[in-house]
Short mmCIF file of C-alpha atoms in Angstrom, two decimals:
data_model
loop_
_atom_site.label_atom_id
_atom_site.label_comp_id
_atom_site.label_asym_id
_atom_site.label_seq_id
_atom_site.Cartn_x
_atom_site.Cartn_y
_atom_site.Cartn_z
CA MET A 1 202.33 72.36 120.01
CA ALA A 2 206.05 73.07 119.85
CA LEU A 3 206.39 70.09 117.54
CA ALA A 4 203.61 71.44 115.28
CA CYS A 5 205.34 74.81 115.10
CA LEU A 6 208.68 73.19 114.36
CA LEU A 7 207.13 71.01 111.64
CA TRP A 8 205.50 74.08 110.08
CA LEU A 9 208.88 75.85 110.10
CA VAL A 10 210.55 72.86 108.43
CA PHE A 11 207.89 72.82 105.69
CA ALA A 12 208.50 76.54 105.12
CA ILE A 13 212.27 76.08 104.94
CA VAL A 14 212.09 73.23 102.44
CA TYR A 15 209.41 74.80 100.27
CA ASP A 16 210.99 78.25 100.12
CA LEU A 17 214.48 76.92 99.44
CA ARG A 18 213.23 74.67 96.64
CA GLU A 19 210.59 76.89 95.04
CA ARG A 20 211.46 80.43 96.22
CA ARG A 21 207.85 80.97 97.23
CA VAL A 22 205.59 80.37 100.21
CA PRO A 23 202.21 78.95 99.20
CA ASN A 24 199.00 80.20 100.78
CA TRP A 25 198.15 76.75 102.18
CA LEU A 26 201.34 76.89 104.25
CA VAL A 27 200.54 80.38 105.53
CA VAL A 28 196.94 79.50 106.40
CA SER A 29 197.87 76.23 108.09
CA GLY A 30 200.51 78.03 110.18
CA ALA A 31 197.99 80.66 111.24
CA ALA A 32 195.40 78.01 112.12
CA LEU A 33 197.92 76.05 114.19
CA ALA A 34 199.05 79.21 115.98
CA LEU A 35 195.45 80.16 116.82
CA VAL A 36 194.73 76.63 118.10
CA ALA A 37 197.88 76.77 120.24
CA LEU A 38 196.77 80.11 121.68
CA ALA A 39 193.23 78.86 122.34
CA LEU A 40 194.51 75.73 124.11
CA THR A 41 197.15 77.73 126.03
CA ALA A 42 199.72 75.35 124.57
CA GLN A 43 201.70 78.08 122.86
CA PRO A 44 205.39 77.05 122.62
CA PHE A 45 206.68 80.60 123.12
CA ASP A 46 204.55 81.20 126.25
CA ILE A 47 202.79 84.27 124.89
CA GLY A 48 199.19 85.37 125.10
CA TRP A 49 196.69 86.75 122.61
CA ALA A 50 197.83 90.36 122.84
CA GLU A 51 201.51 89.55 122.35
CA ALA A 52 200.63 87.26 119.42
CA GLY A 53 198.45 89.92 117.83
CA TRP A 54 201.13 92.57 118.10
CA GLY A 55 203.68 90.12 116.72
CA ALA A 56 201.47 89.30 113.73
CA ALA A 57 200.84 92.98 113.01
CA ALA A 58 204.51 93.87 113.31
CA GLY A 59 205.67 90.92 111.21
CA PHE A 60 203.27 91.78 108.42
CA CYS A 61 203.58 95.57 108.52
CA PHE A 62 207.35 95.67 108.79
CA LEU A 63 207.87 93.65 105.60
CA LEU A 64 204.97 95.12 103.62
CA PRO A 65 207.04 98.06 102.25
CA PHE A 66 209.58 95.55 100.89
CA TYR A 67 206.79 93.87 98.94
CA ALA A 68 205.38 97.22 97.80
CA THR A 69 208.79 98.19 96.39
CA ASN A 70 209.15 94.79 94.70
CA LEU A 71 212.07 93.70 96.88
CA MET A 72 210.25 90.75 98.45
CA GLY A 73 207.49 88.35 97.57
CA ALA A 74 204.03 88.44 99.10
CA GLY A 75 204.53 84.98 100.59
CA ASP A 76 207.47 86.24 102.66
CA VAL A 77 205.32 89.05 104.04
CA LYS A 78 202.40 86.77 104.91
CA PHE A 79 204.77 84.23 106.43
CA ALA A 80 206.31 86.94 108.63
CA GLY A 81 202.85 87.91 109.84
CA VAL A 82 202.00 84.35 110.81
CA LEU A 83 205.43 83.91 112.34
CA GLY A 84 204.72 86.93 114.53
CA LEU A 85 201.51 85.19 115.61
CA TRP A 86 203.61 82.24 116.77
CA VAL A 87 206.56 84.03 118.40
CA GLY A 88 205.10 87.35 119.54
CA LEU A 89 206.53 90.81 119.33
CA SER A 90 209.45 90.38 121.76
CA ALA A 91 211.04 87.43 119.93
CA LEU A 92 210.46 88.91 116.48
CA LEU A 93 213.35 91.39 116.61
CA PRO A 94 216.14 88.87 117.29
CA ILE A 95 214.60 86.50 114.73
CA TRP A 96 214.58 89.30 112.12
CA VAL A 97 218.20 90.12 112.88
CA ILE A 98 219.33 86.50 112.54
CA ALA A 99 217.28 85.97 109.35
CA SER A 100 218.56 89.20 107.83
CA LEU A 101 222.16 88.21 108.53
CA LEU A 102 221.56 84.83 106.88
CA ALA A 103 219.86 86.48 103.90
CA GLY A 104 222.72 88.99 103.62
CA ALA A 105 225.27 86.17 103.65
CA HIS A 106 223.24 84.42 100.93
CA ALA A 107 223.20 87.55 98.76
CA LEU A 108 226.89 88.26 99.33
CA LEU A 109 227.89 84.70 98.49
CA TRP A 110 225.69 84.71 95.38
CA GLN A 111 227.11 88.04 94.16
CA THR A 112 230.68 86.94 94.86
CA LEU A 113 230.28 83.62 93.07
CA LYS A 114 228.61 85.34 90.12
CA GLN A 115 231.70 87.56 89.77
CA TRP A 116 234.17 84.69 90.19
CA PRO A 117 232.43 81.53 88.99
CA PHE A 118 234.54 78.96 90.81
CA PHE A 119 231.45 76.94 91.73
CA PRO A 120 228.83 77.39 88.97
CA ARG A 121 226.45 74.82 90.47
CA LEU A 122 226.45 76.68 93.77
CA VAL A 123 225.56 79.91 91.93
CA VAL A 124 222.59 78.17 90.30
CA MET A 125 221.53 76.68 93.64
CA LEU A 126 221.74 80.05 95.39
CA ALA A 127 219.81 81.76 92.60
CA GLY A 128 216.92 79.34 92.89
CA PRO A 129 214.83 77.49 90.33
CA LYS A 130 213.12 80.47 88.69
CA HIS A 131 216.39 82.24 87.99
CA ALA A 132 218.12 79.10 86.79
CA SER A 133 215.39 78.03 84.38
CA ASP A 134 213.95 81.38 83.23
CA SER A 135 216.61 83.54 81.67
CA GLY A 136 213.93 85.93 80.40
CA ALA A 137 211.99 86.14 83.66
CA SER A 138 210.62 89.51 84.60
CA PRO A 139 212.23 91.24 87.58
CA ARG A 140 208.96 90.91 89.51
CA ARG A 141 209.22 87.10 89.55
CA LEU A 142 212.94 86.95 90.22
CA ARG A 143 213.40 85.88 93.84
CA ILE A 144 216.98 85.06 94.71
CA ILE A 145 216.80 85.11 98.50
CA PRO A 146 214.42 82.70 100.27
CA TYR A 147 213.70 85.08 103.15
CA ALA A 148 210.87 83.04 104.66
CA ALA A 149 213.25 80.08 104.89
CA TYR A 150 215.76 82.21 106.77
CA LEU A 151 213.01 83.50 109.08
CA ALA A 152 212.03 79.90 109.74
CA VAL A 153 215.63 78.82 110.41
CA ALA A 154 216.09 81.73 112.82
CA SER A 155 212.80 80.89 114.55
CA ALA A 156 213.74 77.24 114.98
CA ALA A 157 217.08 78.30 116.42
CA TRP A 158 215.29 80.72 118.73
CA MET A 159 212.97 77.92 119.88
CA VAL A 160 215.92 75.73 120.80
CA TRP A 161 218.57 78.17 122.04
CA GLY A 162 217.18 81.70 122.30
CA ARG A 163 214.78 81.17 125.16
CA GLN A 164 217.39 79.55 127.39
CA SER A 165 219.08 82.82 128.33
#
């Protein structure tokens, strides 16, 4: 089931980087796979039902205020909840830290390159497709940072390197 989790993370990375959204089919399929892994005791992070439940609740509830204040999309929040179902509560904190550092670097690079447009194509790439094509887009739809992608990258890294210590 580790391969299924990794494949789900790769889908999330690619989709969020390209579209700046996480579709419901990706969230639901990730939740279904996580529940199957738990039921078969083939969970790649070696957690049980309680740890997975607390991880899902924490992942969802922690990011919900960011959605409520229009700082994050609903897909990112749902993805974080399902990610918590996969990784559990104990792995969620280091994954959040890594993802937040990556997202912060993204935002800093985007802001810097907007000020000094040495690489205009990189600015467009960092801004994402909605920002690049919709100059009159409402602030609600403007999603510069693909946070679910950074959560997925951090989770994949945690799967490979984080559990070795």
